[in-house]
Coordinates of C-alpha atoms in Angstrom, one line a residue:
Chain L
X431 CA 19.1 7.9 28.6
X432 CA 18.3 4.4 27.1
X433 CA 17.0 3.0 23.9
X434 CA 14.2 0.4 24.3
X435 CA 13.1 -1.8 21.4
X436 CA 10.1 -3.9 22.2
X437 CA 9.4 -6.1 19.2
X438 CA 7.1 -9.0 18.4
X439 CA 9.4 -11.6 19.9
X440 CA 12.0 -9.9 22.1
X441 CA 12.6 -6.7 24.1
X442 CA 16.0 -5.0 24.0
X443 CA 17.5 -2.2 26.1
X444 CA 20.7 -0.3 25.2
X445 CA 22.6 2.4 27.1
X446 CA 26.0 3.9 26.4
X447 CA 28.3 4.1 29.5
X448 CA 31.8 5.5 29.1
X449 CA 31.6 5.1 25.4
X450 CA 30.7 1.3 25.8
X451 CA 27.5 -0.1 24.5
X452 CA 25.7 -2.1 27.3
X453 CA 22.6 -4.1 26.5
X454 CA 20.1 -6.7 27.7
X455 CA 17.7 -8.8 25.8
X456 CA 14.6 -10.6 27.1
X457 CA 11.2 -11.9 25.8
X458 CA 8.7 -9.2 24.6
X459 CA 6.4 -9.7 27.5
X460 CA 9.2 -9.2 30.1
X461 CA 10.0 -5.7 28.9
X462 CA 9.1 -4.2 32.3
X463 CA 12.1 -6.0 33.9
X464 CA 14.4 -4.1 31.6
X465 CA 13.1 -0.7 32.5
X466 CA 12.7 -1.2 36.3
X467 CA 13.8 1.9 38.1
X468 CA 14.2 3.9 34.8
X469 CA 12.1 7.1 34.4
X470 CA 9.8 7.5 31.4
X471 CA 11.7 10.7 30.6
X472 CA 14.9 8.6 30.0
X473 CA 13.4 6.2 27.5
X474 CA 13.4 6.4 23.7
X475 CA 11.3 3.6 22.4
X476 CA 11.0 1.7 19.1
X477 CA 9.5 -1.5 17.9
X478 CA 5.9 -2.8 17.6
X479 CA 5.2 -1.7 21.2
X480 CA 6.9 1.7 20.9
X481 CA 3.7 3.6 21.6
X482 CA 2.5 1.4 24.5
X483 CA 5.6 1.4 26.6
X484 CA 6.6 4.4 28.7
X485 CA 8.7 6.8 26.6
X486 CA 9.9 10.4 26.3
X487 CA 10.0 10.0 22.5
X488 CA 9.4 7.2 20.0
X489 CA 10.6 6.3 16.6
X490 CA 9.7 3.6 14.1
X491 CA 11.9 0.6 13.6
X492 CA 12.8 1.8 10.1
X493 CA 14.4 5.1 11.2
X494 CA 15.9 3.4 14.3
X495 CA 17.5 0.8 12.1
X496 CA 19.1 3.5 9.9
X497 CA 20.6 5.3 12.9
X498 CA 21.8 2.0 14.5
X499 CA 23.3 0.5 11.3
X500 CA 25.1 3.8 10.5
X501 CA 26.7 3.7 13.9
X502 CA 28.4 0.4 13.1
X503 CA 28.8 0.9 9.3
X504 CA 28.7 4.6 8.2
X505 CA 28.9 3.5 4.6
X506 CA 25.8 1.3 4.7
X507 CA 23.6 1.5 1.6
X508 CA 20.9 -1.1 2.3
X509 CA 19.7 -2.6 5.7
X510 CA 17.9 -5.9 5.8
X511 CA 16.1 -6.3 9.2
X512 CA 14.8 -9.8 9.5
X513 CA 12.4 -9.8 12.4
X514 CA 10.1 -12.4 13.9
X515 CA 7.0 -11.2 12.1
X516 CA 8.3 -9.2 9.1
X517 CA 11.3 -8.4 7.1
X518 CA 12.2 -4.8 6.4
X519 CA 14.5 -3.7 3.6
X520 CA 15.7 -0.1 4.0
X521 CA 17.4 1.6 1.1
X522 CA 19.4 4.2 3.0
X523 CA 20.9 5.7 -0.1
X524 CA 17.6 6.4 -1.7
X525 CA 15.8 7.0 1.6
X526 CA 13.2 4.3 0.9
X527 CA 11.9 1.1 2.5
X528 CA 9.7 -1.9 1.9
X529 CA 8.3 -4.3 4.4
X530 CA 7.1 -7.8 3.8
X531 CA 4.3 -8.8 6.2
X532 CA 1.5 -10.4 4.2
X533 CA 3.3 -13.7 4.1
X534 CA 5.5 -15.6 6.6
X535 CA 7.9 -17.0 4.0
X536 CA 10.4 -14.2 4.4
X537 CA 10.2 -13.8 8.2
X538 CA 11.7 -15.4 11.3
X539 CA 8.4 -17.2 11.8
X540 CA 9.2 -19.3 8.7
X541 CA 12.4 -20.7 10.4
X542 CA 10.4 -21.3 13.6
X543 CA 8.1 -23.6 11.6
X544 CA 11.2 -25.6 10.5
X545 CA 12.7 -25.7 14.0
X546 CA 9.4 -26.7 15.5
X547 CA 9.0 -29.5 13.0
X548 CA 12.4 -31.0 13.9
X549 CA 11.8 -30.3 17.6
X550 CA 15.1 -28.4 17.8
X551 CA 16.0 -24.9 19.0
X552 CA 16.1 -22.1 16.4
X553 CA 19.8 -21.6 17.1
X554 CA 20.6 -25.2 16.1
X555 CA 19.5 -24.6 12.4
X556 CA 22.8 -22.9 11.5
X557 CA 25.0 -25.7 12.6
X558 CA 22.8 -28.3 10.9
X559 CA 23.1 -26.4 7.6
X560 CA 27.0 -26.5 7.8
X561 CA 26.8 -30.3 7.8
X562 CA 24.7 -30.5 4.6
X563 CA 26.3 -32.3 1.6
X564 CA 23.5 -31.5 -0.9
X565 CA 20.9 -28.7 -1.0
X566 CA 17.4 -29.7 -2.2
X567 CA 15.4 -27.1 -4.1
X568 CA 12.3 -26.1 -2.1
X569 CA 9.7 -24.0 -3.7
X570 CA 8.9 -21.2 -1.3
X571 CA 5.6 -19.7 -2.4
X572 CA 4.2 -20.2 1.1
X573 CA 5.9 -20.8 4.5
X574 CA 3.4 -23.4 5.6
X575 CA 3.3 -25.3 2.4
X576 CA 7.2 -25.1 2.2
X577 CA 7.1 -27.3 5.4
X578 CA 5.0 -29.8 3.5
X579 CA 7.5 -29.8 0.7
X580 CA 10.3 -30.2 3.3
X581 CA 8.6 -33.4 4.5
X582 CA 8.5 -34.6 0.9
X583 CA 12.2 -34.0 0.6
X584 CA 12.8 -36.1 3.7
X585 CA 10.7 -38.9 2.2
X586 CA 12.8 -38.6 -1.0
X587 CA 15.9 -39.4 1.1
X588 CA 17.4 -36.0 1.9
X589 CA 18.9 -35.8 5.4
X590 CA 17.7 -33.4 8.1
X591 CA 20.8 -31.2 7.6
X592 CA 20.2 -31.0 3.8
X593 CA 16.5 -30.2 4.2
X594 CA 17.4 -27.4 6.7
X595 CA 19.9 -26.0 4.2
X596 CA 17.2 -26.2 1.5
X597 CA 14.9 -24.2 3.7
X598 CA 17.5 -21.6 4.4
X599 CA 18.0 -21.1 0.6
X600 CA 14.2 -20.9 0.1
X601 CA 14.1 -18.3 2.9
X602 CA 17.1 -16.3 1.5
X603 CA 15.7 -16.4 -2.0
X604 CA 12.5 -14.9 -0.8
X605 CA 14.3 -12.0 0.9
X606 CA 16.7 -11.5 -2.0
X607 CA 13.7 -10.4 -4.2
X608 CA 13.3 -7.4 -1.9
X609 CA 16.9 -6.2 -1.9
X610 CA 17.9 -3.5 -4.4
X611 CA 21.2 -3.2 -6.1
X612 CA 23.7 -2.0 -3.5
X613 CA 27.3 -2.0 -2.6
X614 CA 27.1 -2.4 1.2
X615 CA 24.4 -4.5 2.7
X616 CA 24.0 -4.7 6.5
X617 CA 21.9 -7.5 8.0
X618 CA 20.3 -7.0 11.4
X619 CA 17.7 -8.7 13.6
X620 CA 17.7 -11.9 15.7
X621 CA 17.4 -14.2 12.7
X622 CA 20.8 -13.0 11.4
X623 CA 22.5 -15.1 14.1
X624 CA 21.6 -18.1 12.0
X625 CA 24.8 -18.6 10.0
X626 CA 23.2 -21.0 7.5
X627 CA 20.6 -18.5 6.5
X628 CA 23.3 -15.8 6.1
X629 CA 25.6 -18.0 4.0
X630 CA 22.6 -18.9 1.7
X631 CA 21.8 -15.2 1.3
X632 CA 25.4 -14.3 0.6
X633 CA 25.5 -17.1 -2.0
X634 CA 22.4 -15.8 -3.7
X635 CA 23.3 -12.1 -3.7
X636 CA 27.0 -12.7 -4.5
X637 CA 27.8 -9.8 -2.2
X638 CA 29.6 -9.3 1.0
X639 CA 27.1 -8.9 3.9
X640 CA 28.1 -7.0 7.0
X641 CA 26.7 -8.0 10.3
X642 CA 27.1 -5.9 13.5
X643 CA 28.6 -7.6 16.5
X644 CA 25.1 -7.9 18.2
X645 CA 22.6 -7.6 15.4
X646 CA 19.6 -7.8 17.7
X647 CA 20.2 -4.6 19.5
X648 CA 20.7 -2.3 16.5
X649 CA 17.2 -0.8 16.6
X650 CA 17.4 0.0 20.3
X651 CA 20.8 1.6 19.8
X652 CA 19.4 3.5 16.8
X653 CA 16.5 4.8 18.8
X654 CA 19.0 6.2 21.3
X655 CA 21.2 7.6 18.6
X656 CA 18.1 9.1 16.8
X657 CA 17.3 11.1 19.9
X658 CA 20.7 11.9 21.3
X659 CA 22.4 12.5 17.9
Chain J
X154 CA -35.6 6.9 -12.8
X155 CA -33.7 3.6 -13.5
X156 CA -30.8 3.0 -11.1
X157 CA -27.7 2.1 -13.2
X158 CA -24.8 0.4 -11.4
X159 CA -21.3 1.3 -12.6
X160 CA -18.1 -0.6 -11.7
X161 CA -15.6 2.1 -12.4
X162 CA -15.6 5.5 -14.2
X163 CA -18.3 5.7 -16.8
X164 CA -19.3 9.3 -17.8
X165 CA -22.1 10.0 -15.3
X166 CA -23.2 13.0 -17.5
X167 CA -24.2 10.5 -20.2
X168 CA -26.1 8.3 -17.8
X169 CA -28.0 11.3 -16.4
X170 CA -28.7 12.6 -19.9
X171 CA -30.2 9.2 -20.8
X172 CA -32.5 9.5 -17.8
X173 CA -30.6 7.1 -15.6
X174 CA -29.3 7.4 -12.0
X175 CA -25.7 6.3 -11.8
X176 CA -24.7 4.3 -8.8
X177 CA -21.0 3.5 -8.2
X178 CA -21.0 0.0 -6.6
X179 CA -17.6 0.6 -5.1
X180 CA -18.6 3.4 -2.8
X181 CA -20.2 1.3 -0.1
X182 CA -17.3 -1.1 0.2
X183 CA -14.8 0.7 2.5
X184 CA -17.4 1.2 5.3
X185 CA -18.9 -2.3 4.9
X186 CA -18.0 -5.4 6.9
X187 CA -18.3 -7.7 3.9
X188 CA -15.9 -10.5 3.3
X189 CA -16.5 -12.3 0.1
X190 CA -15.6 -15.8 -0.7
X191 CA -13.6 -16.8 -3.7
X192 CA -11.8 -13.4 -4.0
X193 CA -8.8 -11.9 -5.7
X194 CA -9.3 -8.2 -5.2
X195 CA -11.8 -7.4 -2.4
X196 CA -13.2 -4.4 -4.3
X197 CA -14.5 -6.4 -7.2
X198 CA -15.3 -9.6 -5.3
X199 CA -17.5 -7.7 -2.8
X200 CA -19.5 -5.8 -5.4
X201 CA -19.8 -8.9 -7.5
X202 CA -21.3 -10.9 -4.5
X203 CA -23.6 -8.0 -3.6
X204 CA -24.8 -7.7 -7.2
X205 CA -25.6 -11.4 -7.4
X206 CA -27.4 -11.2 -4.1
X207 CA -29.3 -8.1 -5.4
X208 CA -28.2 -6.0 -2.5
X209 CA -27.8 -2.8 -4.5
X210 CA -31.3 -2.6 -5.9
X211 CA -30.1 -1.5 -9.3
X212 CA -32.0 -2.0 -12.6
X213 CA -29.0 -2.5 -14.9
X214 CA -25.2 -2.6 -14.8
X215 CA -22.4 -1.0 -16.8
X216 CA -19.1 -2.9 -16.4
X217 CA -15.9 -1.1 -17.3
X218 CA -14.3 -4.1 -18.8
X219 CA -11.6 -2.5 -20.9
X220 CA -9.1 0.1 -19.8
X221 CA -9.3 0.0 -16.0
X222 CA -9.9 -3.0 -13.7
X223 CA -9.0 -6.4 -15.2
X224 CA -10.8 -8.4 -12.5
X225 CA -14.0 -6.5 -13.4
X226 CA -14.2 -8.3 -16.7
X227 CA -14.8 -11.7 -15.0
X228 CA -16.7 -10.4 -11.9
X229 CA -18.9 -8.4 -14.2
X230 CA -19.7 -11.5 -16.2
X231 CA -20.7 -13.3 -13.0
X232 CA -23.1 -10.5 -12.2
X233 CA -24.5 -10.6 -15.8
X234 CA -24.9 -14.4 -15.6
X235 CA -27.1 -13.9 -12.5
X236 CA -29.6 -12.1 -14.7
X237 CA -28.8 -8.4 -14.3
X238 CA -29.0 -6.5 -17.7
X239 CA -25.4 -5.7 -18.2
X240 CA -23.4 -3.6 -20.7
X241 CA -19.6 -3.9 -21.1
X242 CA -17.8 -0.7 -21.7
X243 CA -14.3 -0.4 -23.2
X244 CA -12.0 2.6 -23.1
X245 CA -9.5 2.9 -26.0
X246 CA -6.0 2.1 -25.0
X247 CA -4.6 4.4 -27.7
X248 CA -6.9 7.3 -27.0
X249 CA -8.8 7.0 -30.3
X250 CA -11.7 9.4 -29.8
X251 CA -13.7 7.9 -32.7
X252 CA -13.6 4.5 -31.0
X253 CA -14.6 6.2 -27.7
X254 CA -17.5 7.9 -29.5
X255 CA -18.7 4.6 -30.8
X256 CA -18.5 3.1 -27.3
X257 CA -20.6 6.1 -26.0
X258 CA -23.2 5.7 -28.7
X259 CA -23.4 2.0 -27.9
X260 CA -23.8 2.8 -24.2
X261 CA -26.6 5.3 -25.2
X262 CA -28.5 2.6 -27.0
X263 CA -28.2 0.4 -23.9
X264 CA -29.5 3.2 -21.7
X265 CA -32.4 4.2 -24.1
X266 CA -30.8 7.3 -25.8
X267 CA -30.4 10.9 -24.7
X268 CA -33.5 12.5 -23.2
X269 CA -32.1 15.3 -21.1
X270 CA -29.2 16.9 -23.0
X271 CA -29.1 19.8 -20.5
X272 CA -27.6 17.3 -17.9
X273 CA -24.2 17.6 -19.7
X274 CA -23.9 21.3 -18.8
X275 CA -25.2 20.8 -15.3
X276 CA -22.6 18.1 -14.5
X277 CA -19.9 20.2 -16.1
X278 CA -20.7 23.1 -13.8
X279 CA -20.6 20.8 -10.8
X280 CA -17.3 19.4 -11.8
X281 CA -15.9 22.9 -11.9
X282 CA -17.0 23.2 -8.3
X283 CA -15.3 19.9 -7.5
X284 CA -12.1 21.2 -9.1
X285 CA -12.3 24.3 -7.0
X286 CA -12.6 22.2 -3.8
X287 CA -9.5 20.3 -4.9
X288 CA -7.7 23.6 -5.5
X289 CA -8.6 24.8 -2.0
X290 CA -7.3 21.6 -0.5
X291 CA -4.0 22.1 -2.2
X292 CA -3.8 25.5 -0.6
X293 CA -4.7 24.1 2.9
X294 CA -8.2 25.5 3.0
X295 CA -10.2 22.2 3.0
X296 CA -9.1 19.0 4.7
X297 CA -7.9 16.1 2.5
X298 CA -10.5 13.8 4.1
X299 CA -13.4 16.1 3.2
X300 CA -12.0 16.7 -0.3
X301 CA -11.6 13.0 -0.9
X302 CA -15.2 12.4 0.2
X303 CA -16.5 14.9 -2.3
X304 CA -14.1 14.0 -5.2
X305 CA -14.7 10.2 -4.9
X306 CA -18.5 10.8 -5.1
X307 CA -18.2 12.5 -8.5
X308 CA -18.3 9.1 -10.1
X309 CA -22.0 9.0 -9.5
X310 CA -22.8 12.3 -7.8
X311 CA -24.9 10.3 -5.3
X312 CA -27.4 9.7 -8.2
X313 CA -28.8 13.1 -7.6
X314 CA -26.9 16.2 -8.9
X315 CA -29.2 18.7 -7.0
X316 CA -28.6 17.0 -3.7
X317 CA -24.9 16.7 -4.4
X318 CA -24.7 20.4 -5.3
X319 CA -26.2 21.3 -2.0
X320 CA -23.7 19.1 -0.2
X321 CA -20.8 20.7 -2.0
X322 CA -22.0 24.1 -0.9
X323 CA -21.8 23.1 2.7
X324 CA -18.1 22.1 2.6
X325 CA -16.4 23.9 5.5
X326 CA -13.2 25.9 4.9
X327 CA -10.4 25.8 7.5
X328 CA -6.8 26.7 7.8
X329 CA -4.8 23.5 7.7
X330 CA -1.1 23.4 8.4
X331 CA 0.6 21.5 5.6
X332 CA 4.0 20.0 6.6
X333 CA 4.3 17.0 4.3
X334 CA 2.6 17.3 0.9
X335 CA 1.6 13.8 -0.2
X336 CA 0.3 12.5 -3.5
X337 CA -1.9 9.4 -3.2
X338 CA -1.6 7.5 -6.4
X339 CA -3.1 4.2 -7.6
X340 CA -6.6 2.9 -6.8
X341 CA -8.3 4.5 -3.8
X342 CA -7.6 2.9 -0.4
X343 CA -10.1 0.3 0.8
X344 CA -9.9 1.8 4.3
X345 CA -12.6 4.3 5.1
X346 CA -10.4 6.4 7.5
X347 CA -7.2 6.5 5.5
X348 CA -7.1 10.3 4.9
X349 CA -7.8 11.0 8.5
X350 CA -5.1 8.6 9.7
X351 CA -2.6 10.1 7.3
X352 CA -3.5 13.6 8.6
X353 CA -3.1 12.4 12.2
X354 CA 0.4 11.3 11.3
X355 CA 1.2 14.7 9.8
X356 CA 0.9 13.6 6.2
X357 CA -1.4 15.9 4.2
X358 CA -2.7 14.3 1.0
X359 CA -2.8 17.1 -1.6
X360 CA -3.5 14.8 -4.6
X361 CA -5.9 11.8 -5.0
X362 CA -5.0 10.4 -8.4
X363 CA -8.2 8.5 -9.3
X364 CA -10.8 10.8 -7.7
X365 CA -9.2 13.7 -9.5
X366 CA -9.9 11.9 -12.8
X367 CA -13.6 11.9 -11.7
X368 CA -13.7 15.7 -11.8
X369 CA -11.2 16.3 -14.5
X370 CA -13.2 14.8 -17.4
X371 CA -16.5 16.1 -18.7
X372 CA -18.2 17.5 -21.8
X373 CA -21.3 19.2 -23.1
X374 CA -22.2 16.4 -25.6
X375 CA -21.1 13.0 -26.8
X376 CA -18.3 14.3 -29.1
X377 CA -16.8 16.5 -26.3
X378 CA -17.2 13.7 -23.7
X379 CA -15.5 11.3 -26.1
X380 CA -12.5 13.5 -26.7
X381 CA -12.1 14.4 -23.0
X382 CA -12.6 11.0 -21.4
X383 CA -10.0 9.6 -23.9
X384 CA -7.4 11.1 -21.6
X385 CA -8.6 9.1 -18.6
X386 CA -5.2 8.1 -17.5
X387 CA -6.0 4.7 -16.0
X388 CA -7.1 3.5 -19.4
X389 CA -4.1 4.7 -21.3
X390 CA -0.5 3.4 -21.6
X391 CA 1.7 3.9 -18.5
X392 CA 3.9 6.5 -20.3
X393 CA 0.8 8.7 -20.8
X394 CA -0.2 8.3 -17.2
X395 CA 3.3 9.0 -15.8
X396 CA 3.7 12.1 -17.9
X397 CA 0.5 13.4 -16.5
X398 CA 1.5 12.5 -12.9
X399 CA 4.9 14.2 -13.3
X400 CA 3.2 17.5 -14.2
X401 CA 0.5 17.2 -11.6
X402 CA 2.9 16.3 -8.7
X403 CA 5.2 19.2 -9.7
X404 CA 2.2 21.6 -9.8
X405 CA 1.1 20.5 -6.4
X406 CA 4.7 20.7 -5.0
X407 CA 4.5 17.3 -3.4
X408 CA 7.1 16.1 -0.9
X409 CA 6.4 12.4 -1.2
X410 CA 4.2 9.8 -3.0
X411 CA 2.1 7.0 -1.5
X412 CA 1.3 4.3 -4.0
X413 CA -1.7 2.4 -2.7
X414 CA -2.1 -1.0 -4.3
X415 CA -4.8 -3.6 -3.7
X416 CA -4.0 -7.2 -3.1
X417 CA -4.3 -9.3 -6.3
X418 CA -4.7 -6.1 -8.4
X419 CA -2.8 -5.8 -11.7
X420 CA -1.8 -2.2 -10.7
X421 CA 0.6 -3.7 -8.2
X422 CA 2.8 -4.6 -11.3
X423 CA 3.1 -0.9 -12.0
X424 CA 4.9 -0.2 -8.8
X425 CA 8.4 -0.8 -10.0
X426 CA 7.9 1.4 -13.0
X427 CA 6.3 4.2 -11.0
X428 CA 9.2 4.1 -8.5
X429 CA 11.7 4.4 -11.2
X430 CA 10.0 7.2 -13.1
X431 CA 8.6 9.4 -10.4
X432 CA 11.5 11.2 -8.7
X433 CA 10.0 11.4 -5.2
X434 CA 10.3 9.4 -2.0
X435 CA 7.7 6.8 -2.4
X436 CA 5.9 4.5 0.0
X437 CA 4.0 1.5 -1.4
X438 CA 1.3 0.0 0.6
X439 CA -1.0 -2.9 -0.1
X440 CA -4.5 -3.2 1.2
X441 CA -6.8 -6.2 1.2
X442 CA -10.1 -6.2 3.1
X443 CA -12.2 -3.1 3.9
X444 CA -12.5 -1.4 7.3
X445 CA -10.2 0.8 9.4
X446 CA -6.6 1.3 8.4
X447 CA -4.6 -1.6 10.0
X448 CA -1.8 -1.0 12.5
X449 CA 0.9 -2.3 10.1
X450 CA -0.1 0.3 7.5
X451 CA 0.0 3.0 10.2
X452 CA 3.6 2.0 11.0
X453 CA 4.5 2.4 7.3
X454 CA 2.9 5.9 7.2
X455 CA 4.7 6.9 10.4
X456 CA 8.0 5.6 9.1
X457 CA 7.4 7.4 5.8
X458 CA 6.9 10.7 7.6
X459 CA 10.2 10.1 9.3
X460 CA 11.8 9.4 6.0
X461 CA 10.5 12.7 4.6
X462 CA 11.8 14.5 7.6
X463 CA 15.3 13.1 6.8
X464 CA 15.0 14.2 3.1

């Protein structure tokens, strides 16, 4: 039995062999490569494409995230899942969730704007942030206009590293508005690999944030756990 | 019979009694493919544009400018400025029935005074039938989509109480399995298939907050109408509305609440308070333009059902 998470940007497959979690990650549109030779009856799907990929059972990303995060951190109270196209905040304790998708300012797409502007890879943003000496304030009402503001900060003399750090704070502030009071916050999703964004969020929330070893596969694992118990 | 546009709940019994034919300008919007320019809330922006372009064929307009929709105050004025004879109606925030009575008399003058007082009783009887349909829905005898279609139409009774009465009589009864009893609070969804979609995801809506207000209030004359419509919850302080909701949700044994909000609508600001005060799992969704229920809303509904299954 495998868990298959086909999201807006990436596809992930998870299986448990001899108690070990094995996984693979690829681009969304290459999901077929992941399930080659696997019977439909052995697939539990989740993610945007959960209904359109072969599956024995499917579950939404929200429930999958709960099962996946609880596997790593049984005491989890709030899960923040920062995806490519939306951000989901799941209040496990109160059995509630909210999703931001009307605006890109709190999603992975926002950081893609930034990386695209500097012609760098997404995963370089975190290390740039670490080298920033000052953090400019960027007003984040809109992801696209925030990029215009970022350019103004460059004109005003801030370095690339500082502007990237400012954007991480703008991004993290946006997400922090969605997070309820909680003891244990678990962050999942590909964007969480960006250490600059995580430290900005930690600084704003003044809370310890837990991150699973491989935050991108939590939902695929959760789908599997949801079904197999 | 003059056709009288209404932008929100205005006692239809009074309009009929004055010889008018009420026409709720909101009712065509969910199935329309209209996208207005210069909009905040799509509901008011679309009817405003349709009014200005004379697409409704109404003779005059009553704008509920106090006690319900805040955008209507401005969009109603835009319609009035285009030359439509317009009356602005205000509900009392404090429930003062004397004030309400004065508003109703002022409305009567605008409409040309009461000519058919028997209409009050006729509409009251029809509203009893509407309440019965709602009761049957709660007990799984009528689908939520069918119930919603009837209840939402009580704002204007299709402008023809006799035709509407015949339509109510043809409502089919079924045995509907209810697994997740849902209260839909807030303004009605702008998606025309929302109740069917919820049902397909095993969420049965057993309470429609605003449409229930349409059948709950009535009266046999101005004084009774004034006293009864004073309790129109959307016009009153939040505490009043929440107290009513708490009783109603308990009575209907709901498992979860869906709070529908509309983009750029002031009711969105109530979400935090409603979440704190209503002790049920709650899903908040925000709609924008009319049409079919979008996929991202379906994801939320599906996830909400899973949440209820975990409860």
